Amino acid sequence: MTGDPASGLPDGAAVVACLRDAPESLSLSDLARQLGVTGGTRFLHHLRGLVLSGEVAPVWAARIRSGGRIPATARALVLPGGRGARLLDDSFAGRVGLRGPFASTLAPGDVVLVRLGERQAKRMDAWVLGRLEQASGTTPDLDACALFAAHGLPVAFCPQALADAGACVLPHGPTEDEADLRDLPFVTIDGTDAQDFDDAVWATRTATGLRAMVAIADVARHVAPGSPLDQAARERGQSLYGPGQVVPMLPARLSDDLCSLRPGADRPCLFVELCFDTAGQTTERRIGRGWIRSARRLTYEMAEAVLDGTTSGSAPIDASLQALRAVDAVLQASERERGALGLAAREITFVPEPGAPGGFRPCRRPRLRTHGVIERLMVAVNAVIARCLSDAGGGTAMFRHHPLPSPHRRRGLARALAGLGRWADSERTLTWADMTALARGSDDDPAVQALLLRAQARATYAAVPGRHAGLGLKVYTHATSPIRRYADLVVQRALFHVLAGLAPVDADRSDGAALAAHLNARERAGQDAMRALADRHIFAYLRDKTDTTLTGSIGSMSVLGLSVELCETGVTGVLPSSALPSDSWTIDERHQRLIARSSGVSFPWGTRVHVRPGFGSGGCVVTLVPAPGPFVEAGGS
């Protein structure tokens, strides 16, 4: 057997050789026995890692009887003459027969994602999961495309949608009804990897206070309702952004060019203007159509440096950003006054790193002041648009709902916080006012922030106005990202209808409810797909660190195990209870810890532990490495 002598586990070549020589498929225990290793959870996780990394091709993974715990999907090229398809992931694979409802829709030359079945005689049957095609204007990672297709998410644009996009043109400039804002030094502020620019910002101090404007890309101008382009955007529901991978909602002709607020380019827009007096009170709100010419494309880091005074863009841009900071102080006060939660989830990002496995290094995204400045300004703009549409009757718009956490969740939160010593009465159900007060005092307490976020309900789209509890708003919508979210495009169309002085479109509420349900489903599928894609990159980064001892911090817990956040990368792994020292483990909710009945060893929230990373069916899995001296280290993260 070849592999890692220290771990005692085989490499991909050894696994493939064993499967190739076997006359039939093997169970996990049979495979482990033939490879001379101990089976069990550790071996299963190792095999999953080999398949996810590509060391064991899916055609060979299909020969392992694992009860569905090891992926067995592959890419296949459809052959002419009804001869099935040829698998693309392994040179030893023969043809497969295609089955399933999609099989009859395929044409020779299509590349499809298939789930492999048991080999029958000389041929293996495969169930077609979806068609894989290149996204317009890009050459996407085919592994990512396979993953998107497996989640039911389209990748390629149909020829009719591409033709619609190709026929789009920009007019020469603003009409009499459109404001000419091209002399104002608008800037876009986005992440370093952003490719499409939905919104631009500008602010200034006035004799009576502050004035801020947000310009939003005019997408409705180019995408006619019901057109093939519109149908393609609706089917996607959103753009997908992964490590080095973008699958846009709109073809590149629009998303990267005609709609994008690129620096130095004249672009039509929807604008929202907010004016504040010296006391911070809103004195004017104005919505209109106009044209801008973005002065510069800034990243959050660049804008932060300007606010800190460590660099300069230009005098007009510097003055605008300083005015934006003053506007943000007003918006923060408003946020506190209306009872917004004011928390942001800690995110994992992937930094390009030449030489790193997979080309990316996972790390915790730093939270900058400029993130909050832009987020609060966009919330204010979305709220203004939502009120405008709600007052006009709603029409065909989409609204964003976020309900209060259920009493059950709030009682559980009270017990969890009491166990950490952050709440006095574990038996009293927390009110929303209690939660917002805790949030405001949790800037340096990641445990409280994590518990508060975990207690929240999921925000969803709806065809009627409704409350957004997390933001403390009676009505809210999404409007500032129409290039990448279909809901924002729907809202923009409805708003343009109102601005034109027309009566709101009397939408069929059942159609609106169906669209909201579709967008909610697409949002969940996109999140699941991007989480799975992130897992692939996390595995690629951690795969050569399985014998490296890392430090992590314990977060949530259950009788099935603990979640451990790796301090170096911010990646969260699962420490299964089966990997803990042999004992009977139980949760002490009052003190928020997992405790062993016999030995008394406990794992409180925030405890630092030494672990080694691996990969399992749910993502990153870690095993405990006892430290010299004390079993675990006391202390928070």
XYZ file of C-alpha atoms in Angstrom:
637
model
C 0.000 0.000 0.000
C 1.192 3.526 -0.802
C 0.029 6.574 1.079
C 0.960 8.517 4.164
C 2.993 6.291 6.507
C 2.230 8.504 9.489
C -1.532 8.308 9.051
C -1.599 4.691 7.869
C -4.104 5.590 5.151
C -3.777 4.778 1.426
C -3.396 7.346 -1.314
C -5.697 7.619 -4.319
C -3.573 5.406 -6.558
C -3.719 2.531 -4.079
C -7.489 2.805 -3.749
C -7.991 2.873 -7.536
C -5.680 -0.111 -8.066
C -7.599 -2.140 -5.505
C -10.974 -1.275 -7.038
C -9.740 -1.955 -10.576
C -8.508 -5.427 -9.649
C -11.700 -6.369 -7.810
C -14.168 -8.422 -9.916
C -17.142 -6.541 -8.404
C -17.943 -3.584 -6.205
C -16.573 -3.605 -2.663
C -18.072 -2.620 0.659
C -16.169 -0.176 2.836
C -15.060 -2.963 5.165
C -13.932 -5.167 2.259
C -11.964 -2.308 0.745
C -10.329 -1.479 4.075
C -9.395 -5.131 4.611
C -7.832 -5.456 1.147
C -5.868 -2.251 1.682
C -4.690 -3.450 5.084
C -6.119 -0.573 7.061
C -8.664 -0.173 9.824
C -12.131 0.753 8.593
C -14.588 3.027 10.310
C -15.398 6.720 10.297
C -11.798 7.865 9.818
C -11.367 5.691 6.711
C -14.734 6.855 5.299
C -13.758 10.510 5.750
C -10.419 9.843 4.086
C -12.091 8.189 1.081
C -14.525 11.102 0.719
C -11.563 13.446 0.692
C -9.833 11.449 -2.042
C -12.974 11.594 -4.190
C -13.573 15.307 -3.582
C -9.951 16.091 -4.426
C -10.082 14.102 -7.669
C -7.489 11.511 -6.616
C -10.165 8.841 -6.905
C -12.315 9.430 -9.982
C -16.103 9.158 -9.537
C -16.247 6.091 -11.780
C -14.171 4.230 -9.182
C -16.036 5.768 -6.253
C -19.189 4.238 -7.729
C -17.657 0.797 -7.102
C -17.558 1.390 -3.340
C -20.745 0.301 -1.558
C -21.034 3.108 0.987
C -24.771 3.614 1.365
C -24.530 6.953 -0.440
C -21.888 8.350 1.909
C -19.267 8.656 -0.839
C -20.153 10.818 -3.875
C -20.508 8.946 -7.149
C -21.119 11.651 -9.725
C -19.126 12.252 -12.889
C -19.022 14.293 -16.088
C -19.999 12.521 -19.278
C -19.924 13.397 -22.983
C -23.106 12.422 -24.854
C -22.300 10.244 -27.868
C -24.150 10.263 -31.228
C -26.490 7.526 -32.377
C -28.075 6.827 -28.999
C -24.912 5.105 -27.776
C -25.057 6.644 -24.317
C -22.168 8.732 -23.047
C -18.442 8.495 -22.390
C -17.226 9.390 -18.913
C -14.660 12.170 -18.940
C -13.078 11.693 -15.530
C -11.208 8.440 -16.033
C -9.371 6.965 -19.011
C -10.294 3.389 -18.004
C -14.039 4.104 -18.034
C -16.148 2.809 -20.847
C -19.543 3.993 -21.996
C -22.530 4.453 -19.726
C -26.216 4.276 -20.512
C -28.182 7.406 -19.750
C -31.392 7.285 -17.767
C -33.801 9.775 -16.225
C -36.183 12.457 -17.512
C -33.349 14.643 -18.838
C -31.843 11.885 -20.984
C -34.258 12.394 -23.889
C -33.465 16.132 -24.094
C -29.740 15.694 -24.707
C -27.853 16.149 -27.960
C -24.545 14.622 -29.055
C -21.662 16.648 -27.707
C -23.484 17.766 -24.544
C -21.484 17.463 -21.352
C -23.719 16.276 -18.527
C -23.474 15.513 -14.845
C -24.511 11.944 -14.033
C -24.939 9.845 -10.917
C -23.342 6.475 -11.485
C -25.179 3.260 -10.672
C -24.154 -0.357 -10.335
C -22.402 -1.915 -13.327
C -24.726 -4.202 -15.249
C -22.906 -6.798 -17.368
C -20.540 -4.791 -19.572
C -22.114 -1.398 -19.100
C -22.902 0.918 -16.219
C -26.110 2.916 -16.154
C -26.019 6.586 -15.142
C -28.825 8.893 -14.038
C -28.621 12.304 -15.700
C -28.664 15.095 -13.090
C -28.280 18.025 -15.469
C -26.491 19.528 -18.438
C -23.121 21.205 -17.886
C -22.232 24.086 -20.181
C -19.878 27.005 -20.040
C -21.223 30.232 -18.568
C -21.388 33.057 -21.122
C -18.143 34.910 -21.502
C -16.235 32.722 -19.048
C -14.592 29.334 -18.848
C -15.847 28.122 -15.482
C -14.355 25.422 -13.337
C -16.190 22.312 -14.535
C -16.112 20.839 -11.033
C -17.979 23.926 -9.844
C -20.402 23.632 -12.765
C -21.083 20.016 -11.816
C -21.774 21.091 -8.278
C -24.149 23.865 -9.389
C -25.989 21.471 -11.701
C -26.327 18.930 -8.897
C -28.166 21.624 -6.908
C -30.476 22.330 -9.840
C -28.828 25.668 -10.657
C -28.416 26.588 -14.350
C -25.000 27.632 -15.608
C -25.250 28.372 -19.338
C -27.500 30.890 -21.110
C -29.750 29.782 -23.936
C -28.986 31.245 -27.402
C -32.129 33.409 -27.289
C -31.061 35.051 -24.012
C -27.579 35.707 -25.396
C -29.137 37.212 -28.534
C -31.277 39.515 -26.363
C -28.184 40.655 -24.485
C -26.209 41.148 -27.682
C -28.925 43.420 -29.076
C -28.836 45.765 -26.059
C -27.395 49.242 -26.653
C -27.042 52.378 -24.562
C -28.652 55.668 -25.567
C -26.332 58.634 -26.006
C -27.240 60.372 -22.769
C -30.002 61.499 -20.424
C -33.436 62.513 -21.626
C -35.321 65.548 -20.329
C -36.860 63.394 -17.592
C -33.519 62.034 -16.375
C -31.186 63.939 -14.051
C -27.650 64.500 -15.320
C -25.428 63.583 -12.339
C -22.257 62.913 -14.309
C -20.318 65.791 -12.752
C -20.667 64.394 -9.220
C -17.701 62.244 -8.065
C -19.586 58.991 -7.465
C -17.439 55.980 -6.531
C -18.154 52.280 -6.303
C -16.984 50.504 -3.140
C -16.854 46.711 -3.371
C -14.720 43.688 -2.557
C -11.408 43.174 -4.313
C -12.825 40.374 -6.481
C -15.998 42.223 -7.601
C -16.658 42.200 -11.346
C -20.074 43.854 -11.612
C -20.845 47.173 -9.950
C -24.510 47.571 -8.979
C -24.278 50.775 -6.981
C -22.198 53.919 -6.545
C -22.212 56.441 -3.687
C -21.577 60.132 -3.158
C -22.084 62.522 -0.249
C -21.376 66.123 0.650
C -21.782 68.564 3.515
C -24.270 71.380 2.946
C -25.062 74.628 4.729
C -27.951 72.881 6.480
C -26.456 69.432 7.110
C -25.625 66.449 4.893
C -26.660 65.161 1.491
C -26.058 61.591 0.265
C -26.921 59.850 -2.994
C -26.851 56.236 -4.090
C -26.949 55.423 -7.811
C -28.233 51.954 -8.740
C -27.606 50.285 -12.102
C -30.556 50.616 -14.488
C -31.100 46.983 -15.455
C -34.822 47.200 -16.217
C -33.990 49.319 -19.284
C -32.361 46.296 -20.935
C -34.357 43.302 -19.633
C -37.941 43.268 -20.896
C -40.433 41.315 -18.768
C -41.156 37.893 -20.244
C -38.280 37.999 -22.761
C -35.868 35.047 -23.030
C -33.297 37.175 -21.205
C -35.781 37.848 -18.405
C -36.762 34.192 -18.209
C -33.100 33.183 -17.913
C -32.518 35.721 -15.125
C -35.681 34.654 -13.306
C -34.707 30.981 -13.530
C -31.329 31.741 -11.931
C -32.706 34.145 -9.358
C -29.238 35.413 -8.443
C -25.577 35.464 -9.392
C -23.317 32.931 -7.705
C -19.897 33.984 -6.441
C -17.354 31.397 -5.343
C -13.574 31.241 -5.011
C -12.346 32.281 -8.458
C -15.763 31.475 -9.913
C -18.729 33.621 -10.971
C -21.936 32.369 -12.575
C -23.817 35.594 -13.327
C -27.578 36.099 -13.380
C -27.190 38.117 -16.578
C -24.844 37.561 -19.545
C -21.487 39.312 -19.356
C -22.573 41.819 -22.019
C -24.877 43.299 -19.371
C -23.436 42.271 -15.996
C -19.854 43.307 -16.761
C -20.518 46.090 -19.266
C -23.741 47.885 -20.181
C -25.359 47.725 -16.720
C -22.221 47.876 -14.589
C -21.321 51.295 -13.132
C -17.752 51.124 -14.385
C -15.360 54.017 -13.711
C -15.279 56.621 -16.462
C -18.313 55.185 -18.271
C -21.613 57.020 -18.685
C -24.371 54.823 -17.299
C -28.115 55.270 -16.700
C -29.233 54.707 -13.127
C -31.949 54.839 -10.533
C -30.911 57.260 -7.790
C -32.042 57.831 -4.218
C -31.139 61.073 -2.454
C -31.220 61.546 1.326
C -30.795 64.901 3.104
C -30.222 65.386 6.826
C -30.191 68.538 8.978
C -27.553 69.370 11.586
C -29.585 67.490 14.219
C -29.489 64.312 12.124
C -33.149 64.422 11.131
C -34.096 63.419 7.591
C -35.355 66.495 5.767
C -35.758 65.166 2.222
C -35.970 61.887 0.315
C -35.928 61.882 -3.462
C -36.069 59.033 -5.982
C -35.486 59.455 -9.697
C -33.861 58.292 -12.898
C -30.579 59.752 -14.032
C -27.110 59.242 -15.448
C -23.758 59.077 -13.640
C -20.114 58.669 -14.549
C -18.316 56.804 -11.755
C -15.101 58.626 -10.859
C -13.297 55.623 -9.415
C -13.624 51.995 -8.416
C -12.606 51.583 -4.759
C -12.259 48.484 -2.620
C -13.334 48.503 1.017
C -9.664 48.565 1.998
C -8.942 51.581 -0.223
C -11.918 53.505 1.162
C -10.860 52.614 4.714
C -7.392 54.014 4.065
C -8.913 57.291 2.831
C -11.067 57.563 5.968
C -7.992 56.868 8.122
C -6.042 59.553 6.295
C -3.292 57.126 5.272
C -3.934 57.626 1.553
C -5.797 59.970 -0.765
C -7.863 59.422 -3.888
C -8.559 62.973 -4.970
C -9.847 66.000 -3.099
C -13.490 65.544 -4.258
C -13.448 61.799 -3.501
C -11.816 62.309 -0.089
C -14.404 64.956 0.829
C -17.231 62.685 -0.308
C -15.995 59.747 1.787
C -15.594 61.931 4.874
C -19.158 63.163 4.376
C -20.284 59.548 4.043
C -18.748 58.832 7.433
C -20.800 61.671 8.910
C -23.927 60.282 7.220
C -23.146 56.886 8.729
C -23.113 58.371 12.222
C -26.684 59.577 11.597
C -27.711 56.162 10.243
C -26.176 54.369 13.230
C -28.206 56.524 15.579
C -31.339 55.731 13.579
C -30.495 52.029 13.693
C -30.266 52.093 17.490
C -33.446 54.144 17.839
C -35.619 51.768 15.824
C -34.285 48.642 17.582
C -32.231 47.038 14.826
C -30.083 44.093 15.871
C -26.983 45.535 14.208
C -24.972 42.327 13.941
C -22.950 41.018 11.000
C -22.091 37.344 10.564
C -18.418 36.457 10.550
C -17.593 35.242 7.049
C -14.972 33.002 5.532
C -13.312 34.278 2.387
C -10.797 32.672 0.040
C -7.660 34.623 -0.774
C -5.799 33.756 -3.991
C -2.473 32.276 -2.990
C -0.114 30.914 -5.667
C 1.237 27.563 -4.619
C -1.551 26.845 -2.156
C -3.530 23.642 -2.840
C -6.481 24.654 -4.980
C -4.970 28.130 -5.445
C -6.814 29.682 -2.485
C -6.292 30.070 1.250
C -9.364 30.250 3.513
C -9.354 32.973 6.131
C -11.770 34.999 8.199
C -12.917 38.104 6.320
C -11.798 41.183 8.272
C -14.669 43.443 9.294
C -13.829 47.014 8.263
C -15.590 50.242 9.169
C -16.370 50.805 5.485
C -18.366 47.554 5.368
C -20.761 49.014 7.925
C -20.844 52.432 6.207
C -21.973 50.950 2.889
C -24.316 48.367 4.431
C -26.207 50.942 6.507
C -26.504 53.315 3.561
C -27.919 50.545 1.367
C -30.385 49.580 4.100
C -31.558 53.198 4.264
C -32.042 53.328 0.482
C -33.867 49.993 0.388
C -36.145 51.185 3.190
C -37.015 54.385 1.303
C -37.866 52.389 -1.836
C -39.915 49.872 0.169
C -41.995 52.647 1.753
C -42.560 54.245 -1.663
C -43.813 50.972 -3.146
C -45.869 50.072 -0.092
C -47.580 53.478 -0.121
C -48.348 52.972 -3.830
C -50.016 49.622 -3.151
C -47.092 47.245 -3.682
C -48.021 46.219 -7.220
C -45.644 43.616 -8.631
C -42.792 44.328 -6.182
C -40.974 41.867 -3.943
C -40.556 42.611 -0.231
C -38.185 41.162 2.336
C -39.638 39.692 5.549
C -37.753 38.768 8.702
C -39.915 37.552 11.607
C -39.046 37.721 15.283
C -37.431 34.576 16.686
C -39.971 32.147 18.104
C -40.499 32.061 21.899
C -38.885 28.614 21.883
C -35.712 30.014 20.295
C -35.661 32.980 22.654
C -35.993 30.714 25.693
C -33.156 28.545 24.399
C -31.056 31.658 23.821
C -31.668 32.798 27.401
C -30.466 29.449 28.759
C -27.391 29.464 26.508
C -26.428 33.017 27.481
C -27.011 32.266 31.165
C -24.700 29.279 30.832
C -21.986 31.622 29.575
C -22.619 34.082 32.390
C -23.946 36.725 29.965
C -27.588 36.620 31.163
C -28.909 36.482 34.697
C -32.263 34.692 34.391
C -32.168 31.492 32.358
C -35.913 30.915 32.867
C -37.134 34.243 31.462
C -37.849 34.394 27.718
C -35.761 37.103 26.099
C -37.583 40.015 24.482
C -36.411 41.704 21.289
C -35.296 44.700 23.380
C -33.168 42.323 25.482
C -31.570 40.917 22.340
C -30.752 44.304 20.836
C -29.218 45.448 24.136
C -27.065 42.317 24.219
C -26.042 42.869 20.597
C -24.874 46.426 21.280
C -22.612 45.235 24.070
C -21.151 42.256 22.211
C -18.541 43.893 19.972
C -15.759 41.977 21.735
C -17.801 38.890 22.576
C -18.000 36.520 19.582
C -19.833 33.885 21.634
C -22.773 36.214 22.303
C -22.808 37.381 18.680
C -22.855 33.807 17.407
C -25.706 32.817 19.731
C -27.774 35.868 18.780
C -27.327 35.195 15.067
C -28.114 31.498 15.456
C -31.398 32.340 17.184
C -32.661 34.371 14.225
C -35.299 33.176 11.777
C -34.517 33.069 8.058
C -35.335 36.206 6.043
C -37.506 35.514 2.987
C -39.077 37.208 -0.037
C -42.817 37.883 -0.162
C -45.189 39.602 -2.587
C -46.742 41.785 0.147
C -45.154 44.291 2.562
C -44.099 42.942 5.947
C -41.851 43.626 8.907
C -38.092 43.080 8.943
C -37.344 42.498 12.619
C -33.566 42.331 12.301
C -33.426 45.813 10.782
C -36.234 47.233 12.934
C -38.251 48.266 9.877
C -41.988 47.964 9.216
C -41.385 47.356 5.529
C -38.229 46.491 3.619
C -37.103 45.321 0.191
C -33.988 44.565 -1.851
C -33.337 47.124 -4.585
C -29.643 48.014 -4.688
C -28.305 44.939 -6.556
C -30.392 44.408 -9.727
C -27.425 43.014 -11.682
C -27.093 40.057 -9.346
C -30.546 39.560 -7.730
C -33.770 39.052 -9.659
C -35.870 40.366 -6.750
C -34.084 43.729 -7.092
C -34.871 43.817 -10.816
C -38.564 43.167 -10.091
C -38.532 45.981 -7.523
C -36.828 48.335 -9.976
C -39.504 47.735 -12.609
C -42.281 48.379 -10.103
C -40.574 51.556 -8.901
C -40.102 52.916 -12.442
C -43.811 52.320 -12.974
C -44.620 54.435 -9.917
C -42.116 57.165 -10.859
C -43.784 57.438 -14.264
C -46.967 58.469 -12.481
C -48.797 55.304 -13.456
C -51.156 53.422 -11.212
C -49.445 50.405 -9.650
C -49.734 47.250 -11.662
C -52.508 45.125 -10.155
C -50.520 41.934 -9.815
C -52.021 38.518 -9.398
C -51.045 37.755 -5.804
C -50.768 34.039 -6.542
C -48.196 34.824 -9.243
C -46.321 37.042 -6.792
C -46.380 34.330 -4.139
C -45.104 31.787 -6.671
C -42.230 34.079 -7.664
C -41.351 34.710 -4.014
C -41.321 30.953 -3.329
C -39.104 30.386 -6.388
C -36.632 33.089 -5.317
C -36.515 31.741 -1.759
C -35.798 28.244 -3.095
C -33.099 29.592 -5.434
C -31.524 31.517 -2.568
C -31.329 28.377 -0.416
C -29.995 26.251 -3.285
C -27.351 28.887 -4.060
C -26.252 29.008 -0.438
C -26.029 25.214 -0.305
C -24.049 25.080 -3.559
C -21.613 27.790 -2.489
C -21.158 26.089 0.879
C -20.327 22.837 -0.913
C -17.914 24.668 -3.239
C -16.263 26.279 -0.219
C -15.923 22.810 1.315
C -14.014 21.687 -1.782
C -11.540 24.537 -1.406
C -11.277 24.046 2.340
C -10.451 20.403 1.774
C -7.861 21.268 -0.877
C -6.185 23.607 1.603
C -6.361 21.275 4.602
C -5.675 17.960 2.871
C -1.904 18.146 3.403
C -2.385 19.320 6.990
C -4.069 16.183 8.321
C -1.008 15.501 10.472
C -0.646 19.124 11.563
C -1.877 20.106 15.003
C -4.015 23.243 14.871
C -5.701 25.293 17.556
C -9.461 25.751 17.546
C -12.189 27.237 19.684
C -15.338 25.312 20.681
C -18.655 26.807 19.595
C -22.001 25.045 19.452
C -22.505 21.573 20.853
C -24.872 18.646 20.755
C -24.826 15.012 21.850
C -23.462 14.267 18.348
C -20.385 16.415 18.876
C -18.875 19.902 18.946
C -18.235 22.608 16.384
C -14.659 23.876 16.435
C -13.547 27.066 14.713
C -9.936 26.803 13.553
C -8.140 29.928 14.704
C -5.774 30.140 11.717
C -8.422 30.119 9.002
C -11.808 30.740 10.645
C -13.023 27.438 9.147
C -15.514 25.589 11.337
C -15.063 21.845 11.692
C -17.065 19.178 13.470
C -15.568 17.163 16.305
C -17.846 14.078 16.409
C -18.674 12.675 19.821
C -17.453 9.320 18.458
C -13.964 10.872 18.214
C -14.004 12.019 21.851
C -12.461 9.912 24.632
C -14.616 6.886 25.406
C -17.266 7.962 27.895
C -20.942 8.871 28.148
C -21.286 12.491 27.051
C -24.147 14.828 27.916
C -24.925 18.525 27.422
C -24.988 20.762 30.482
C -27.173 23.554 29.048
C -27.029 25.625 32.228
C -23.271 26.014 31.871
C -23.060 25.550 28.084
C -20.653 22.651 28.047
C -20.372 19.035 26.935
C -19.447 16.893 29.916
C -18.346 13.261 30.391
C -20.421 11.470 33.022
C -17.613 9.200 34.261
C -14.412 11.229 34.002
C -15.933 14.672 34.496
C -13.933 16.051 31.553
C -15.873 18.976 30.050
C -15.761 21.176 26.965
C -17.271 24.617 27.711
C -18.084 27.110 24.958
C -14.935 29.011 23.922
C -12.491 26.379 25.188
C -9.316 26.178 23.124
C -8.536 22.660 21.888
C -5.785 21.110 19.795
C -7.085 19.260 16.726
C -6.082 17.739 13.422
C -8.267 18.520 10.393
C -9.907 16.074 8.027
C -12.950 15.974 5.771
C -16.292 14.253 6.073
C -19.788 14.136 4.627
C -20.705 17.468 6.195
C -17.484 19.344 5.466
C -14.461 19.799 7.704
C -14.115 17.173 10.453
C -11.499 17.398 13.192
C -10.014 14.905 15.618
C -8.867 15.807 19.083
C -5.148 15.954 19.938
C -4.621 15.939 23.705
C -2.205 18.672 24.702
C 0.675 18.029 27.082
C -0.464 18.636 30.660
C -4.114 19.716 30.837
C -6.462 17.857 28.492
C -7.751 21.109 27.011
C -6.815 24.739 27.408
C -9.137 27.033 29.292
C -10.003 30.384 27.805
C -12.158 32.023 25.155
C -11.569 32.493 21.485
